[in-house]
Amino acid sequence: MLVAVTSVKSGGATTFAAALAAAWPDEPALLIEADPAGGDLGGWHGLPDNPGLASLANACRSGHVDLAEHTTRLPFGIDAVLAAAGRPQTSAAIGLLADAEPVRWAKERPTVLDLGRLEPGSPALPLLELADAVLVVAGGDALSLLRLSLAEIPSDRARLVTVGRLDYPVDDLANLVGGVPLIAQMPWDRHSAEVIAGKRRVRKAWSRFGLPATARALATSLVRQGDSRWR
């Protein structure tokens, strides 16, 4: 299964995508940083971005891809394909990645794509069309939801994931945000966010509570329903 995670404006897409990958049932999913603005995880944890997205993109050009050669194990227990912090290098690699049909890899292992902020003309837009599910992360406050309502989400499989307190009744939310259905409400979880960002020591039970626990329920639902729900 291939799940794309994006946001409209600094909506915590990377933190949520990492929590979703860590909480995936049976085994952690693979996380691929495909944010055109550049990757964060390598910098947060002091890890090199090579091998990573750029080496994967070059391998795609040759037609031979072994994902294990391009992944890095992060301290909180997931494998990730890390992107460079710079926008030009990452944007070029994302274009090659989209042409390589990453859905083939998702058949081997559940894969979460962190697409970062959704912008017009983004090189990551083709990846939205390839994904089985598109999760749009936004704060539950009025301003974040207003921004989402003004955005054009180019996928009929998009579903809304709110983070933090929700300022509107759930029944009114779909009309407010342009028809994007709410699929999950995530708590604001500072502890988990700091683990993912490399600011807090990883403990064995970190993924059993808060954000990861809620993300696990969502991941389980996605696995059970398959991609038929999104088509």
mmCIF file of C-alpha atoms in Angstrom:
data_model
loop_
_atom_site.group_PDB
_atom_site.id
_atom_site.type_symbol
_atom_site.label_atom_id
_atom_site.label_comp_id
_atom_site.label_asym_id
_atom_site.label_seq_id
_atom_site.Cartn_x
_atom_site.Cartn_y
_atom_site.Cartn_z
ATOM 1 C CA MET A 1 0.000 0.000 0.000
ATOM 2 C CA LEU A 2 1.218 3.484 -0.878
ATOM 3 C CA VAL A 3 0.041 6.335 1.372
ATOM 4 C CA ALA A 4 0.812 9.983 0.574
ATOM 5 C CA VAL A 5 0.897 12.517 3.415
ATOM 6 C CA THR A 6 0.756 16.218 2.686
ATOM 7 C CA SER A 7 -0.303 19.519 4.236
ATOM 8 C CA VAL A 8 -1.398 22.939 3.068
ATOM 9 C CA LYS A 9 0.818 25.035 5.344
ATOM 10 C CA SER A 10 3.251 23.688 7.930
ATOM 11 C CA GLY A 11 0.687 21.179 9.084
ATOM 12 C CA GLY A 12 3.096 18.716 10.659
ATOM 13 C CA ALA A 13 3.149 16.340 7.678
ATOM 14 C CA THR A 14 6.604 14.943 8.491
ATOM 15 C CA THR A 15 5.804 14.251 12.141
ATOM 16 C CA PHE A 16 2.519 12.584 11.279
ATOM 17 C CA ALA A 17 4.016 10.594 8.386
ATOM 18 C CA ALA A 18 6.775 9.291 10.668
ATOM 19 C CA ALA A 19 4.289 8.360 13.398
ATOM 20 C CA LEU A 20 2.092 6.582 10.848
ATOM 21 C CA ALA A 21 5.058 4.594 9.524
ATOM 22 C CA ALA A 22 6.183 3.688 13.052
ATOM 23 C CA ALA A 23 2.680 2.597 14.060
ATOM 24 C CA TRP A 24 1.914 0.508 10.971
ATOM 25 C CA PRO A 25 0.445 -2.867 11.999
ATOM 26 C CA ASP A 26 2.652 -5.972 11.973
ATOM 27 C CA GLU A 27 5.826 -4.081 11.004
ATOM 28 C CA PRO A 28 6.839 -0.430 10.514
ATOM 29 C CA ALA A 29 6.179 0.958 7.062
ATOM 30 C CA LEU A 30 8.919 2.450 4.916
ATOM 31 C CA LEU A 31 8.999 6.270 5.000
ATOM 32 C CA ILE A 32 10.177 8.178 1.922
ATOM 33 C CA GLU A 33 10.894 11.892 2.267
ATOM 34 C CA ALA A 34 9.563 13.412 -0.943
ATOM 35 C CA ASP A 35 9.071 16.999 0.177
ATOM 36 C CA PRO A 36 10.213 19.386 -2.613
ATOM 37 C CA ALA A 37 11.272 21.898 0.049
ATOM 38 C CA GLY A 38 13.871 19.415 1.315
ATOM 39 C CA GLY A 39 14.103 16.713 3.942
ATOM 40 C CA ASP A 40 14.065 17.219 7.719
ATOM 41 C CA LEU A 41 14.745 13.849 9.302
ATOM 42 C CA GLY A 42 18.434 13.641 8.434
ATOM 43 C CA GLY A 43 19.101 17.030 9.965
ATOM 44 C CA TRP A 44 17.018 16.306 13.039
ATOM 45 C CA HIS A 45 18.970 13.140 13.800
ATOM 46 C CA GLY A 46 22.388 14.128 12.454
ATOM 47 C CA LEU A 47 22.307 11.471 9.738
ATOM 48 C CA PRO A 48 23.639 11.732 6.163
ATOM 49 C CA ASP A 49 21.144 11.922 3.315
ATOM 50 C CA ASN A 50 23.297 9.684 1.114
ATOM 51 C CA PRO A 51 22.277 6.984 0.504
ATOM 52 C CA GLY A 52 18.804 8.379 0.273
ATOM 53 C CA LEU A 53 16.352 9.935 -2.139
ATOM 54 C CA ALA A 54 19.015 11.095 -4.602
ATOM 55 C CA SER A 55 20.686 7.680 -4.817
ATOM 56 C CA LEU A 56 17.261 6.044 -5.165
ATOM 57 C CA ALA A 57 16.364 8.401 -8.005
ATOM 58 C CA ASN A 58 19.630 7.578 -9.805
ATOM 59 C CA ALA A 59 18.963 3.871 -9.350
ATOM 60 C CA CYS A 60 15.517 4.353 -10.874
ATOM 61 C CA ARG A 61 17.138 5.643 -14.030
ATOM 62 C CA SER A 62 19.045 2.384 -14.403
ATOM 63 C CA GLY A 63 15.903 0.331 -13.925
ATOM 64 C CA HIS A 64 17.331 -1.657 -10.989
ATOM 65 C CA VAL A 65 16.020 -0.659 -7.573
ATOM 66 C CA ASP A 66 16.873 -2.331 -4.283
ATOM 67 C CA LEU A 67 15.255 -0.169 -1.620
ATOM 68 C CA ALA A 68 17.456 -1.567 1.131
ATOM 69 C CA GLU A 69 20.458 0.122 -0.489
ATOM 70 C CA HIS A 70 18.892 3.565 -0.045
ATOM 71 C CA THR A 71 17.311 3.391 3.417
ATOM 72 C CA THR A 72 18.509 4.551 6.820
ATOM 73 C CA ARG A 73 17.265 3.142 10.135
ATOM 74 C CA LEU A 74 16.101 6.031 12.315
ATOM 75 C CA PRO A 75 16.566 5.935 16.106
ATOM 76 C CA PHE A 76 12.828 5.575 16.749
ATOM 77 C CA GLY A 77 12.664 2.346 14.766
ATOM 78 C CA ILE A 78 11.659 2.969 11.154
ATOM 79 C CA ASP A 79 13.500 2.715 7.851
ATOM 80 C CA ALA A 80 13.495 5.923 5.840
ATOM 81 C CA VAL A 81 14.717 7.142 2.482
ATOM 82 C CA LEU A 82 16.155 10.500 3.485
ATOM 83 C CA ALA A 83 16.105 13.592 1.281
ATOM 84 C CA ALA A 84 18.685 16.346 1.093
ATOM 85 C CA ALA A 85 17.813 19.556 2.897
ATOM 86 C CA GLY A 86 18.144 21.629 -0.292
ATOM 87 C CA ARG A 87 15.159 22.267 -2.541
ATOM 88 C CA PRO A 88 16.874 21.903 -5.976
ATOM 89 C CA GLN A 89 18.400 18.485 -5.279
ATOM 90 C CA THR A 90 15.228 17.112 -3.722
ATOM 91 C CA SER A 91 12.894 18.475 -6.398
ATOM 92 C CA ALA A 92 14.950 16.845 -9.164
ATOM 93 C CA ALA A 93 14.982 13.515 -7.344
ATOM 94 C CA ILE A 94 11.214 13.613 -6.773
ATOM 95 C CA GLY A 95 10.598 14.039 -10.491
ATOM 96 C CA LEU A 96 12.583 10.893 -11.225
ATOM 97 C CA LEU A 97 10.852 9.062 -8.393
ATOM 98 C CA ALA A 98 7.395 9.765 -9.812
ATOM 99 C CA ASP A 99 8.449 8.416 -13.215
ATOM 100 C CA ALA A 100 9.666 5.188 -11.592
ATOM 101 C CA GLU A 101 6.177 4.134 -10.401
ATOM 102 C CA PRO A 102 6.817 3.661 -6.673
ATOM 103 C CA VAL A 103 3.575 1.675 -6.409
ATOM 104 C CA ARG A 104 5.685 -1.327 -7.352
ATOM 105 C CA TRP A 105 7.669 -0.987 -4.138
ATOM 106 C CA ALA A 106 4.521 -0.615 -2.053
ATOM 107 C CA LYS A 107 3.504 -4.110 -3.130
ATOM 108 C CA GLU A 108 6.573 -5.408 -1.321
ATOM 109 C CA ARG A 109 6.280 -3.230 1.759
ATOM 110 C CA PRO A 110 3.803 -0.592 3.016
ATOM 111 C CA THR A 111 5.204 2.803 2.068
ATOM 112 C CA VAL A 112 4.433 6.281 3.405
ATOM 113 C CA LEU A 113 5.393 9.247 1.225
ATOM 114 C CA ASP A 114 6.012 12.516 3.062
ATOM 115 C CA LEU A 115 5.194 15.098 0.371
ATOM 116 C CA GLY A 116 5.403 18.116 2.665
ATOM 117 C CA ARG A 117 3.460 21.247 1.821
ATOM 118 C CA LEU A 118 1.099 21.013 -1.141
ATOM 119 C CA GLU A 119 1.885 23.790 -3.648
ATOM 120 C CA PRO A 120 0.725 24.488 -7.225
ATOM 121 C CA GLY A 121 3.192 23.047 -9.711
ATOM 122 C CA SER A 122 4.920 20.892 -7.103
ATOM 123 C CA PRO A 123 6.993 18.050 -8.605
ATOM 124 C CA ALA A 124 5.376 15.822 -5.966
ATOM 125 C CA LEU A 125 1.865 16.197 -7.428
ATOM 126 C CA PRO A 126 2.166 13.105 -9.691
ATOM 127 C CA LEU A 127 2.834 11.033 -6.581
ATOM 128 C CA LEU A 128 -0.610 11.958 -5.270
ATOM 129 C CA GLU A 129 -2.193 10.280 -8.260
ATOM 130 C CA LEU A 130 -0.146 7.116 -7.702
ATOM 131 C CA ALA A 131 -1.060 6.785 -4.023
ATOM 132 C CA ASP A 132 -3.786 4.484 -2.725
ATOM 133 C CA ALA A 133 -4.612 7.039 -0.033
ATOM 134 C CA VAL A 134 -3.910 10.774 0.282
ATOM 135 C CA LEU A 135 -3.926 12.118 3.841
ATOM 136 C CA VAL A 136 -4.008 15.896 4.204
ATOM 137 C CA VAL A 137 -2.766 17.025 7.624
ATOM 138 C CA ALA A 138 -4.054 20.286 9.087
ATOM 139 C CA GLY A 139 -4.454 21.905 12.472
ATOM 140 C CA GLY A 140 -7.967 21.862 13.851
ATOM 141 C CA ASP A 141 -7.993 25.631 14.439
ATOM 142 C CA ALA A 142 -10.066 28.048 12.372
ATOM 143 C CA LEU A 143 -7.143 29.565 10.429
ATOM 144 C CA SER A 144 -5.685 26.202 9.378
ATOM 145 C CA LEU A 145 -9.080 24.954 8.225
ATOM 146 C CA LEU A 146 -9.685 28.200 6.318
ATOM 147 C CA ARG A 147 -6.423 27.738 4.438
ATOM 148 C CA LEU A 148 -7.435 24.198 3.604
ATOM 149 C CA SER A 149 -10.800 25.379 2.287
ATOM 150 C CA LEU A 150 -9.019 27.739 -0.141
ATOM 151 C CA ALA A 151 -6.591 25.096 -1.383
ATOM 152 C CA GLU A 152 -7.211 22.903 -4.408
ATOM 153 C CA ILE A 153 -6.546 19.301 -3.449
ATOM 154 C CA PRO A 154 -5.887 17.460 -6.742
ATOM 155 C CA SER A 155 -7.150 14.045 -5.643
ATOM 156 C CA ASP A 156 -10.570 12.549 -5.093
ATOM 157 C CA ARG A 157 -8.947 10.130 -2.629
ATOM 158 C CA ALA A 158 -7.892 12.912 -0.247
ATOM 159 C CA ARG A 159 -8.924 12.563 3.388
ATOM 160 C CA LEU A 160 -8.424 15.064 6.200
ATOM 161 C CA VAL A 161 -6.385 14.343 9.325
ATOM 162 C CA THR A 162 -6.607 17.071 11.962
ATOM 163 C CA VAL A 163 -4.036 17.603 14.690
ATOM 164 C CA GLY A 164 -4.945 19.162 18.010
ATOM 165 C CA ARG A 165 -8.233 20.633 19.143
ATOM 166 C CA LEU A 166 -10.952 20.793 16.497
ATOM 167 C CA ASP A 167 -12.751 24.140 16.495
ATOM 168 C CA TYR A 168 -15.712 23.033 14.358
ATOM 169 C CA PRO A 169 -18.395 20.343 14.704
ATOM 170 C CA VAL A 170 -17.410 17.229 12.783
ATOM 171 C CA ASP A 171 -20.696 17.247 10.860
ATOM 172 C CA ASP A 172 -19.952 20.712 9.436
ATOM 173 C CA LEU A 173 -16.341 20.065 8.575
ATOM 174 C CA ALA A 174 -16.655 18.557 5.080
ATOM 175 C CA ASN A 175 -18.561 21.579 3.781
ATOM 176 C CA LEU A 176 -16.077 23.946 5.397
ATOM 177 C CA VAL A 177 -12.986 22.373 3.803
ATOM 178 C CA GLY A 178 -14.280 21.863 0.304
ATOM 179 C CA GLY A 179 -15.666 18.369 0.663
ATOM 180 C CA VAL A 180 -12.511 16.669 1.968
ATOM 181 C CA PRO A 181 -13.863 14.097 4.467
ATOM 182 C CA LEU A 182 -12.405 13.871 7.952
ATOM 183 C CA ILE A 183 -10.865 10.445 8.541
ATOM 184 C CA ALA A 184 -8.976 10.935 11.824
ATOM 185 C CA GLN A 185 -8.390 13.393 14.655
ATOM 186 C CA MET A 186 -4.877 13.256 16.060
ATOM 187 C CA PRO A 187 -3.937 14.635 19.472
ATOM 188 C CA TRP A 188 -1.226 17.215 19.861
ATOM 189 C CA ASP A 189 1.507 15.036 21.346
ATOM 190 C CA ARG A 190 4.653 16.928 22.246
ATOM 191 C CA HIS A 191 6.405 13.842 23.576
ATOM 192 C CA SER A 192 6.090 11.868 20.329
ATOM 193 C CA ALA A 193 6.920 14.924 18.227
ATOM 194 C CA GLU A 194 10.177 15.350 20.164
ATOM 195 C CA VAL A 195 11.059 11.669 19.765
ATOM 196 C CA ILE A 196 10.564 11.933 15.999
ATOM 197 C CA ALA A 197 12.556 15.171 15.895
ATOM 198 C CA GLY A 198 15.477 13.663 17.823
ATOM 199 C CA LYS A 199 14.952 15.939 20.827
ATOM 200 C CA ARG A 200 13.903 13.250 23.280
ATOM 201 C CA ARG A 201 15.338 9.857 24.143
ATOM 202 C CA VAL A 202 13.518 6.941 22.539
ATOM 203 C CA ARG A 203 11.905 4.574 25.012
ATOM 204 C CA LYS A 204 10.530 1.166 24.150
ATOM 205 C CA ALA A 205 6.884 2.074 24.756
ATOM 206 C CA TRP A 206 6.946 5.459 23.033
ATOM 207 C CA SER A 207 4.673 4.324 20.196
ATOM 208 C CA ARG A 208 1.936 2.879 22.432
ATOM 209 C CA PHE A 209 0.364 6.165 23.436
ATOM 210 C CA GLY A 210 -0.691 9.544 22.080
ATOM 211 C CA LEU A 211 -0.089 10.295 18.411
ATOM 212 C CA PRO A 212 1.377 6.886 17.428
ATOM 213 C CA ALA A 213 -1.497 5.028 19.088
ATOM 214 C CA THR A 214 -4.076 7.084 17.191
ATOM 215 C CA ALA A 215 -2.065 6.716 13.996
ATOM 216 C CA ARG A 216 -2.036 2.936 14.500
ATOM 217 C CA ALA A 217 -5.830 2.869 14.531
ATOM 218 C CA LEU A 218 -5.871 4.795 11.261
ATOM 219 C CA ALA A 219 -3.219 2.558 9.679
ATOM 220 C CA THR A 220 -5.169 -0.541 10.712
ATOM 221 C CA SER A 221 -8.273 0.881 9.088
ATOM 222 C CA LEU A 222 -6.373 1.564 5.863
ATOM 223 C CA VAL A 223 -4.997 -1.954 5.778
ATOM 224 C CA ARG A 224 -8.401 -3.534 6.369
ATOM 225 C CA GLN A 225 -10.228 -1.524 3.762
ATOM 226 C CA GLY A 226 -7.495 -1.576 1.120
ATOM 227 C CA ASP A 227 -7.385 0.866 -1.748
ATOM 228 C CA SER A 228 -11.012 0.138 -2.809
ATOM 229 C CA ARG A 229 -12.186 2.802 -0.380
ATOM 230 C CA TRP A 230 -10.152 5.457 -2.178
ATOM 231 C CA ARG A 231 -11.258 4.794 -5.743
#
